Short mmCIF file of C-alpha atoms in Angstrom, two decimals:
data_model
loop_
_atom_site.label_atom_id
_atom_site.label_comp_id
_atom_site.label_asym_id
_atom_site.label_seq_id
_atom_site.Cartn_x
_atom_site.Cartn_y
_atom_site.Cartn_z
CA MET A 399 -0.38 35.95 -5.48
CA LYS A 400 3.24 37.07 -5.46
CA PHE A 401 2.70 38.55 -2.06
CA SER A 402 1.52 35.20 -0.62
CA VAL A 403 4.51 33.38 -2.07
CA ILE A 404 6.88 35.88 -0.51
CA THR A 405 5.06 35.53 2.79
CA ALA A 406 5.37 31.76 2.66
CA VAL A 407 9.08 32.00 1.91
CA ALA A 408 9.55 34.42 4.75
CA ALA A 409 7.67 32.09 7.07
CA GLY A 410 9.97 29.25 5.99
CA PHE A 411 13.01 31.31 6.91
CA VAL A 412 11.57 32.19 10.28
CA ALA A 413 10.74 28.54 10.98
CA SER A 414 14.37 27.52 10.38
CA ALA A 415 16.04 30.56 11.83
CA ALA A 416 19.14 28.56 12.73
CA PHE A 417 19.68 27.87 9.05
CA ALA A 418 18.62 31.23 7.75
CA GLU A 419 20.94 30.86 4.78
CA ASP A 420 19.20 27.68 3.55
CA VAL A 421 17.00 27.87 0.47
CA ALA A 422 13.48 27.17 1.75
CA PRO A 423 11.60 24.19 0.24
CA THR A 424 9.11 26.60 -1.29
CA ALA A 425 11.84 28.79 -2.83
CA VAL A 426 13.85 26.20 -4.78
CA ALA A 427 14.56 27.38 -8.37
CA TYR A 428 14.51 24.75 -11.11
CA THR A 429 15.91 24.85 -14.63
CA GLU A 430 14.41 21.98 -16.63
CA GLY A 431 14.17 20.03 -13.39
CA ALA A 432 17.74 20.73 -12.30
CA VAL A 433 18.66 22.81 -9.25
CA SER A 434 22.07 24.32 -9.83
CA GLN A 435 22.33 26.31 -6.61
CA SER A 436 23.36 24.56 -3.38
CA LEU A 437 20.56 24.58 -0.82
CA THR A 438 22.95 25.53 1.97
CA GLY A 439 26.14 26.94 0.49
CA ILE A 440 28.01 24.32 2.52
CA PRO A 441 29.63 21.49 0.55
CA GLY A 442 27.90 18.13 1.05
CA ASP A 443 29.56 15.32 2.98
CA PRO A 444 29.52 12.18 0.79
CA ALA A 445 30.20 9.85 3.74
CA ASN A 446 27.16 11.12 5.58
CA GLY A 447 25.21 11.03 2.32
CA ARG A 448 25.98 7.33 2.03
CA VAL A 449 24.58 6.79 5.52
CA ILE A 450 21.41 8.72 4.66
CA LEU A 451 20.84 6.66 1.50
CA GLY A 452 20.98 3.39 3.42
CA ASP A 453 19.17 4.35 6.63
CA ASN A 454 15.45 3.55 6.73
CA GLY A 455 14.99 6.37 9.24
CA GLN A 456 16.52 8.93 6.86
CA GLY A 457 16.54 8.82 3.06
CA ASN A 458 16.14 5.05 2.74
CA CYS A 459 16.92 5.46 -0.98
CA VAL A 460 17.87 1.77 -1.19
CA ALA A 461 14.22 0.93 -0.52
CA CYS A 462 13.73 1.49 -4.25
CA HIS A 463 17.25 1.75 -5.75
CA GLN A 464 20.10 -0.72 -5.99
CA ILE A 465 23.66 0.57 -5.51
CA THR A 466 26.52 -1.89 -5.92
CA GLU A 467 28.89 0.35 -3.96
CA MET A 468 26.51 -0.02 -1.00
CA SER A 469 26.21 -3.81 -1.21
CA ASP A 470 26.90 -3.97 2.54
CA VAL A 471 23.36 -2.59 3.01
CA PRO A 472 20.89 -5.51 2.72
CA PHE A 473 17.50 -5.69 1.00
CA GLN A 474 17.91 -3.10 -1.73
CA GLY A 475 14.70 -2.63 -3.69
CA ASN A 476 14.17 -2.41 -7.45
CA VAL A 477 11.20 -0.09 -7.96
CA GLY A 478 13.47 2.70 -9.19
CA PRO A 479 16.46 2.58 -11.55
CA MET A 480 19.82 1.28 -10.34
CA LEU A 481 22.08 4.13 -9.27
CA ASP A 482 25.45 2.69 -10.34
CA GLY A 483 27.19 5.26 -12.55
CA THR A 484 24.63 7.90 -11.76
CA GLY A 485 27.37 10.50 -11.24
CA GLU A 486 28.35 10.08 -14.90
CA ARG A 487 24.84 10.18 -16.30
CA TRP A 488 23.68 13.27 -14.42
CA SER A 489 25.17 16.61 -13.46
CA GLU A 490 25.26 17.67 -9.83
CA GLY A 491 22.41 20.13 -10.47
CA GLU A 492 20.28 17.45 -12.11
CA LEU A 493 20.88 15.08 -9.21
CA ARG A 494 19.95 17.83 -6.73
CA GLY A 495 16.76 18.53 -8.68
CA ILE A 496 15.82 14.83 -8.72
CA VAL A 497 16.36 14.46 -4.96
CA VAL A 498 14.54 17.69 -4.13
CA ASN A 499 11.53 16.90 -6.34
CA ALA A 500 11.91 14.34 -9.12
CA LYS A 501 8.48 15.15 -10.52
CA VAL A 502 9.68 18.48 -11.90
CA MET A 503 11.85 16.50 -14.33
CA PHE A 504 9.76 13.32 -14.52
CA GLU A 505 6.13 14.22 -14.18
CA ASP A 506 4.82 10.72 -13.47
CA SER A 507 7.66 9.52 -11.26
CA ILE A 508 6.73 7.46 -8.21
CA MET A 509 9.71 8.98 -6.35
CA PRO A 510 8.82 11.09 -3.30
CA ALA A 511 10.06 14.69 -3.21
CA PHE A 512 12.63 14.91 -0.43
CA TYR A 513 12.68 18.68 -0.03
CA LYS A 514 9.11 19.84 -0.45
CA THR A 515 6.49 20.96 2.03
CA ASP A 516 3.40 21.89 0.04
CA GLY A 517 0.95 20.49 -2.49
CA PHE A 518 0.22 17.19 -0.71
CA ILE A 519 -3.17 15.49 -0.34
CA ARG A 520 -3.93 14.63 3.30
CA PRO A 521 -0.33 15.10 4.52
CA GLY A 522 0.35 13.21 7.73
CA ASN A 523 2.41 13.65 10.86
CA LEU A 524 5.34 11.34 10.06
CA TYR A 525 4.09 7.70 10.07
CA THR A 526 1.43 8.13 12.75
CA GLY A 527 -1.53 8.21 10.36
CA LYS A 528 -2.60 11.46 11.99
CA ALA A 529 -2.88 14.81 10.22
CA ALA A 530 0.21 16.95 9.78
CA ASP A 531 0.67 19.70 12.35
CA ASP A 532 2.92 22.75 12.54
CA THR A 533 6.02 20.52 12.92
CA PHE A 534 5.57 19.40 9.28
CA GLY A 535 8.85 19.66 7.38
CA PRO A 536 10.60 18.19 4.34
CA LEU A 537 11.68 14.52 4.33
CA LEU A 538 15.33 15.58 4.41
CA THR A 539 16.96 18.81 5.62
CA ALA A 540 18.73 21.04 3.13
CA GLN A 541 22.12 19.80 4.31
CA GLN A 542 21.02 16.15 4.14
CA VAL A 543 20.03 16.76 0.50
CA GLU A 544 23.48 18.26 -0.15
CA ASP A 545 25.13 15.24 1.51
CA VAL A 546 23.09 12.80 -0.61
CA VAL A 547 23.97 14.69 -3.80
CA ALA A 548 27.65 14.74 -2.79
CA TYR A 549 27.57 10.94 -2.53
CA LEU A 550 25.64 10.41 -5.76
CA VAL A 551 28.17 12.35 -7.85
CA THR A 552 30.85 9.89 -6.70
CA LEU A 553 29.01 6.93 -8.28
CA ARG A 554 30.90 6.15 -11.46
CA GLU A 555 31.04 2.97 -13.51
CA MET B 299 12.95 16.54 -24.07
CA ARG B 300 14.48 16.37 -20.66
CA LYS B 301 12.83 13.01 -20.18
CA LEU B 302 15.13 11.50 -22.80
CA THR B 303 17.99 11.95 -20.36
CA GLY B 304 16.46 9.15 -18.36
CA LEU B 305 17.27 6.78 -21.21
CA LYS B 306 20.99 7.29 -20.80
CA VAL B 307 21.25 3.86 -19.21
CA PRO B 308 23.91 1.73 -20.88
CA GLY B 309 22.47 -1.38 -22.52
CA ALA B 310 24.56 -3.75 -20.43
CA LEU B 311 23.40 -2.14 -17.22
CA LEU B 312 19.80 -2.32 -18.33
CA ALA B 313 20.18 -6.02 -19.10
CA THR B 314 21.64 -6.63 -15.66
CA LEU B 315 18.81 -4.74 -14.06
CA LEU B 316 16.17 -6.75 -15.88
CA ALA B 317 17.88 -10.03 -15.07
CA THR B 318 18.13 -9.07 -11.40
CA SER B 319 14.47 -8.09 -11.32
CA ALA B 320 13.44 -11.40 -12.77
CA VAL B 321 15.33 -13.30 -10.11
CA MET B 322 14.13 -11.43 -7.08
CA ALA B 323 10.72 -10.31 -8.16
CA ASP B 324 8.42 -12.74 -9.91
CA PRO B 325 5.43 -14.24 -8.17
CA VAL B 326 5.72 -18.02 -8.03
CA ASP B 327 4.01 -20.43 -10.40
CA ASP B 328 2.02 -22.52 -7.95
CA THR B 329 -1.50 -23.74 -7.23
CA LEU B 330 -3.35 -23.71 -3.92
CA THR B 331 -5.49 -26.59 -2.69
CA ILE B 332 -6.70 -26.34 0.90
CA ASN B 333 -6.73 -29.56 2.96
CA GLY B 334 -6.03 -31.50 -0.21
CA GLU B 335 -9.58 -30.92 -1.46
CA THR B 336 -10.64 -27.28 -1.93
CA GLU B 337 -9.08 -25.66 -4.96
CA ILE B 338 -8.54 -21.91 -4.74
CA VAL B 339 -8.25 -19.70 -7.83
CA VAL B 340 -5.03 -17.77 -7.19
CA ARG B 341 -4.43 -16.55 -10.76
CA THR B 342 -6.92 -15.76 -13.50
CA ALA B 343 -7.82 -13.31 -16.26
CA ALA B 344 -8.46 -9.76 -15.04
CA PRO B 345 -12.05 -8.55 -14.98
CA GLU B 346 -13.11 -6.42 -17.92
CA HIS B 347 -13.06 -3.14 -16.00
CA LEU B 348 -9.26 -3.51 -15.60
CA SER B 349 -8.58 -3.73 -19.33
CA GLY B 350 -5.63 -1.50 -20.14
CA ALA B 351 -4.39 -1.67 -16.55
CA MET B 352 -3.57 -5.36 -16.19
CA SER B 353 -4.42 -8.59 -17.96
CA GLU B 354 -3.97 -11.10 -15.17
CA ILE B 355 -4.93 -10.93 -11.51
CA MET B 356 -2.97 -12.78 -8.85
CA SER B 357 -3.57 -13.54 -5.22
CA GLY B 358 -1.05 -12.18 -2.73
CA TRP B 359 -0.47 -15.84 -1.87
CA LEU B 360 1.71 -16.14 -5.00
CA PHE B 361 4.00 -13.39 -3.73
CA ARG B 362 4.79 -15.02 -0.39
CA GLU B 363 7.57 -17.39 0.64
CA ASP B 364 7.27 -21.18 0.27
CA ASP B 365 6.73 -21.89 3.96
CA THR B 366 4.00 -19.24 4.25
CA ARG B 367 2.16 -20.66 1.25
CA ILE B 368 2.43 -24.22 2.55
CA MET B 369 1.13 -23.16 5.98
CA GLN B 370 -2.06 -21.84 4.37
CA ALA B 371 -2.75 -25.08 2.50
CA ASP B 372 -3.69 -27.01 5.65
CA ASP B 373 -6.19 -25.76 8.20
CA PHE B 374 -4.32 -27.51 11.01
CA ASP B 375 -1.27 -25.40 10.20
CA ASN B 376 -3.18 -22.15 9.58
CA PRO B 377 -3.14 -20.06 12.79
CA GLY B 378 -6.09 -18.05 11.45
CA MET B 379 -8.35 -21.10 11.84
CA ILE B 380 -8.16 -20.83 15.65
CA PHE B 381 -10.13 -17.61 15.32
CA VAL B 382 -12.58 -19.23 12.92
CA GLU B 383 -13.34 -21.78 15.65
CA LEU B 384 -13.95 -18.99 18.17
CA ALA B 385 -16.37 -17.38 15.73
CA GLU B 386 -18.17 -20.70 15.22
CA ASP B 387 -18.94 -20.72 18.97
CA SER B 388 -20.17 -17.16 18.65
CA TRP B 389 -22.29 -18.09 15.62
CA ASN B 390 -24.24 -20.61 17.68
CA MET B 391 -24.53 -18.54 20.86
CA ALA B 392 -27.73 -16.60 21.60
CA GLU B 393 -27.06 -12.97 22.46
CA GLY B 394 -29.02 -9.77 22.97
CA SER B 395 -32.55 -8.91 24.09
CA ASN B 396 -34.18 -11.15 21.47
CA GLY B 397 -32.30 -14.23 22.67
CA LYS B 398 -31.24 -15.22 19.17
CA SER B 399 -28.02 -16.55 17.69
CA CYS B 400 -26.81 -16.15 14.12
CA ALA B 401 -27.70 -19.81 13.57
CA ASP B 402 -31.32 -19.29 14.62
CA CYS B 403 -31.96 -17.28 11.44
CA HIS B 404 -29.20 -18.44 9.11
CA GLY B 405 -28.72 -22.11 9.96
CA ALA B 406 -25.26 -23.62 9.88
CA SER B 407 -22.33 -21.34 9.15
CA ALA B 408 -21.35 -23.77 6.41
CA ASP B 409 -24.51 -22.76 4.56
CA MET B 410 -23.27 -19.16 4.22
CA SER B 411 -20.84 -19.88 1.40
CA GLU B 412 -22.54 -17.51 -1.05
CA VAL B 413 -22.25 -14.45 1.19
CA ARG B 414 -18.59 -13.36 1.43
CA PRO B 415 -17.94 -13.43 -2.33
CA THR B 416 -20.55 -10.74 -3.07
CA TYR B 417 -19.63 -8.22 -0.35
CA PRO B 418 -19.40 -5.21 -0.24
CA LYS B 419 -22.91 -5.13 -1.69
CA TRP B 420 -25.74 -2.65 -2.25
CA ASN B 421 -28.46 -2.82 0.41
CA GLU B 422 -31.72 -1.63 -1.07
CA THR B 423 -33.51 -0.98 2.23
CA ALA B 424 -30.66 1.04 3.68
CA GLY B 425 -29.86 2.70 0.36
CA GLU B 426 -26.13 2.17 0.75
CA VAL B 427 -23.28 -0.16 -0.10
CA ARG B 428 -22.55 -2.33 2.91
CA THR B 429 -19.50 -4.29 3.91
CA LEU B 430 -19.88 -7.64 5.63
CA GLU B 431 -19.00 -5.94 8.92
CA MET B 432 -21.82 -3.42 8.47
CA GLN B 433 -24.30 -6.21 7.74
CA ILE B 434 -23.15 -8.23 10.75
CA ASN B 435 -23.70 -5.22 12.99
CA ASP B 436 -27.11 -4.64 11.43
CA CYS B 437 -28.02 -8.22 12.35
CA ARG B 438 -26.72 -7.75 15.87
CA THR B 439 -28.57 -4.54 16.60
CA ASN B 440 -31.80 -5.05 14.65
CA GLN B 441 -32.32 -8.83 14.71
CA MET B 442 -30.64 -9.87 17.95
CA GLY B 443 -31.01 -6.75 20.05
CA ALA B 444 -27.31 -7.05 20.88
CA GLU B 445 -24.48 -4.52 21.11
CA GLU B 446 -22.62 -3.54 17.97
CA TRP B 447 -19.16 -4.97 17.57
CA LYS B 448 -16.20 -2.64 17.07
CA TYR B 449 -15.53 -2.50 13.33
CA THR B 450 -12.05 -4.03 13.55
CA GLY B 451 -12.42 -5.67 16.97
CA ASN B 452 -11.62 -9.33 17.60
CA ASP B 453 -15.24 -10.55 17.61
CA MET B 454 -15.90 -8.87 14.29
CA VAL B 455 -12.74 -9.92 12.49
CA ASN B 456 -13.18 -13.48 13.77
CA MET B 457 -16.74 -13.60 12.41
CA THR B 458 -15.62 -12.32 9.01
CA ALA B 459 -12.94 -15.04 9.05
CA LEU B 460 -15.60 -17.67 9.66
CA LEU B 461 -17.75 -16.37 6.81
CA ALA B 462 -14.73 -16.24 4.50
CA SER B 463 -13.59 -19.73 5.45
CA VAL B 464 -16.91 -21.33 4.49
CA SER B 465 -16.71 -19.53 1.11
CA ARG B 466 -13.38 -21.00 0.13
CA GLY B 467 -13.79 -22.69 -3.22
CA ASN B 468 -16.01 -19.85 -4.44
CA VAL B 469 -14.72 -16.81 -6.27
CA VAL B 470 -15.03 -13.10 -5.52
CA ASN B 471 -17.95 -11.64 -7.46
CA VAL B 472 -18.93 -8.15 -6.30
CA ALA B 473 -21.38 -6.07 -8.34
CA ILE B 474 -19.99 -2.77 -9.58
CA ASP B 475 -22.92 -1.54 -11.65
CA GLY B 476 -26.46 -0.45 -10.89
CA PRO B 477 -26.91 1.29 -7.54
CA ALA B 478 -23.38 0.33 -6.40
CA GLN B 479 -21.72 2.13 -9.28
CA SER B 480 -21.28 5.56 -7.72
CA THR B 481 -19.66 4.04 -4.61
CA TRP B 482 -17.43 1.96 -6.87
CA GLU B 483 -16.41 5.09 -8.80
CA GLN B 484 -15.57 6.81 -5.52
CA GLY B 485 -13.41 3.85 -4.51
CA LYS B 486 -11.66 3.93 -7.88
CA GLU B 487 -10.84 7.60 -7.45
CA ILE B 488 -9.35 6.92 -4.01
CA TYR B 489 -7.33 4.02 -5.45
CA TYR B 490 -5.65 6.30 -7.98
CA THR B 491 -5.17 9.34 -5.69
CA ARG B 492 -1.62 10.02 -4.53
CA TYR B 493 -1.84 10.58 -0.79
CA GLY B 494 0.56 11.87 1.81
CA GLN B 495 4.01 13.34 1.90
CA LEU B 496 5.36 10.35 -0.04
CA ASN B 497 2.74 11.14 -2.69
CA LEU B 498 1.76 7.54 -3.37
CA SER B 499 -1.46 6.01 -4.67
CA CYS B 500 -2.51 2.39 -4.26
CA SER B 501 -1.82 1.97 -7.97
CA ASN B 502 1.78 3.25 -7.75
CA CYS B 503 2.77 0.12 -5.83
CA HIS B 504 0.08 -2.48 -6.55
CA GLU B 505 -0.63 -1.84 -10.24
CA ASP B 506 2.60 -0.30 -11.57
CA ASN B 507 5.10 -2.20 -9.42
CA TYR B 508 3.70 -5.52 -8.26
CA GLY B 509 6.45 -8.12 -8.34
CA ASN B 510 9.09 -5.53 -7.49
CA MET B 511 10.77 -5.07 -4.14
CA ILE B 512 10.52 -2.10 -1.78
CA ARG B 513 13.38 -2.84 0.56
CA ALA B 514 12.51 -6.38 1.82
CA ASP B 515 8.85 -6.14 0.86
CA HIS B 516 7.70 -8.05 -2.21
CA LEU B 517 4.94 -5.91 -3.70
CA SER B 518 1.78 -7.83 -4.55
CA GLN B 519 -1.26 -6.67 -6.48
CA GLY B 520 -2.85 -5.68 -3.19
CA GLN B 521 -5.75 -8.08 -3.69
CA ILE B 522 -8.07 -8.54 -0.71
CA ASN B 523 -9.53 -11.96 -1.56
CA GLY B 524 -7.55 -13.43 1.35
CA PHE B 525 -8.93 -11.12 4.06
CA PRO B 526 -9.09 -11.21 6.94
CA VAL B 527 -5.45 -12.28 6.84
CA TYR B 528 -3.35 -13.75 9.61
CA ARG B 529 -0.13 -11.74 9.48
CA LEU B 530 3.08 -13.35 10.70
CA LYS B 531 4.24 -9.80 11.46
CA ASN B 532 1.64 -9.17 14.20
CA THR B 533 0.39 -12.75 14.79
CA LYS B 534 -3.29 -11.86 14.56
CA LEU B 535 -6.11 -11.56 12.07
CA ASN B 536 -6.19 -8.24 10.21
CA SER B 537 -9.20 -6.77 8.46
CA ALA B 538 -8.95 -5.19 5.03
CA HIS B 539 -9.70 -1.75 6.45
CA ASP B 540 -6.88 -2.09 8.96
CA ARG B 541 -4.55 -2.93 6.08
CA PHE B 542 -5.81 0.05 4.04
CA LYS B 543 -5.14 2.24 7.05
CA GLY B 544 -1.61 0.87 7.38
CA CYS B 545 -0.87 1.42 3.70
CA ILE B 546 -2.09 5.02 3.70
CA ARG B 547 -0.26 5.72 6.98
CA ASP B 548 2.91 4.47 5.28
CA THR B 549 2.58 7.16 2.63
CA ARG B 550 2.98 9.65 5.50
CA ALA B 551 -0.66 10.64 5.10
CA GLU B 552 -3.60 11.28 7.37
CA THR B 553 -5.48 8.00 7.01
CA PHE B 554 -9.19 7.33 6.79
CA SER B 555 -10.85 5.33 9.57
CA PRO B 556 -11.91 1.67 9.35
CA GLY B 557 -15.62 1.61 8.51
CA SER B 558 -15.53 5.12 7.02
CA PRO B 559 -17.44 5.77 3.77
CA GLU B 560 -14.07 6.22 2.02
CA PHE B 561 -12.83 2.78 3.07
CA VAL B 562 -16.18 1.14 2.27
CA ALA B 563 -15.91 2.55 -1.24
CA LEU B 564 -12.26 1.56 -1.51
CA GLU B 565 -13.08 -1.97 -0.34
CA LEU B 566 -15.75 -2.34 -3.02
CA TYR B 567 -13.33 -1.13 -5.69
CA VAL B 568 -10.37 -3.23 -4.55
CA ALA B 569 -12.61 -6.31 -4.15
CA SER B 570 -13.79 -5.77 -7.74
CA ARG B 571 -10.19 -5.84 -8.96
CA GLY B 572 -10.16 -9.40 -7.62
CA ASN B 573 -13.43 -10.52 -9.21
CA GLY B 574 -12.61 -14.08 -10.28
CA LEU B 575 -10.03 -14.86 -7.58
CA GLY B 576 -10.91 -17.45 -4.95
CA VAL B 577 -12.01 -16.44 -1.47
CA GLU B 578 -9.06 -17.40 0.74
CA GLY B 579 -9.75 -15.97 4.17
CA PRO B 580 -8.25 -16.44 6.59
CA ALA B 581 -5.14 -16.30 4.39
CA ILE B 582 -1.60 -16.10 5.78
CA ARG B 583 0.65 -13.22 4.81
CA ASN B 584 3.83 -11.53 6.04
#
């Protein structure tokens, strides 16, 4: 069992050789749902994080969450909680854990895991409706997650 | 214990959130009468099998904009009725090696008003639950000696629109017990399974979050009493199985195919969640 996990982690590193220092999606360590360690070791860029949150081709976080600071982005959804002040309510590690895989902290959450590659039922190849192939990767890259977290910590009431 | 952290939402913020939701989210309070004469049940008590899940069932019609709802209330304004007329021609046209039309056995299409509301339905001879599409193709191959229609092809979806249109005024009433029960259970399991990389079940959006917004989309209960629906988005009639496929695709999953046993089961289950709602097809949706 341990051997197969190590193999999977090693495979993850090989697959993203250019980012060999990234924590692989299968190797993320949680503490009560929080992930204290940066996935890349490179500080996140909050400006790029803001773009990712609003872009329906990237994170599209506003599909479910309202953010007053991003009121220039139209059609913000309300399935998830509003994110205003989220940087005060949560630590950076908690926010990283929620973005990576919110279900570790909130078991029944509807929120997709943005940095996870295993455990899915009938995973697809993007939005084609076809089965996933060997290009299957997490919804966001490790650095995109760091950028999103860097933006979220700036949200204060 | 960690879950308590989620409650660290200031009261004022929570109040704002609820107020905002109420403004942008509620289905409208409206009634639907087609052509000024046929009343459609668009809101009623949920069937017994949904107790604990929801108390009231609502047509997707109540979740659409004013102009879309108004368009559906008059057959002259409903673009879906063009396809109903095409199917009426087909209904009366002899086809296949036996030289028969639908009308030769069934009479006028208007006399078929009891059919759509009870499908999908157990077929004793075949020993399976059949959708209306499956039964139409059975008629074509076995009674008419004609070619099968493609499950979601134009001829087929038009014919299901005709059969729905003559049933308007009646309510959905599919059987979920007896020999259909195991198929219904299979459909229920699919409904509550979280598929794809987004890890979403039908229920995540259409039971837990109807009335809420995902980006610009107003989530409905996902009822299928209005199918086939004319979608303003693609300006054509869409079958329920095509919509199922689109929904599952949008969870970044490998979908099932229209006409597959999985979608037949899902159709029976989802139809049963609308037992009591009026047949609306061809309805108009986004």
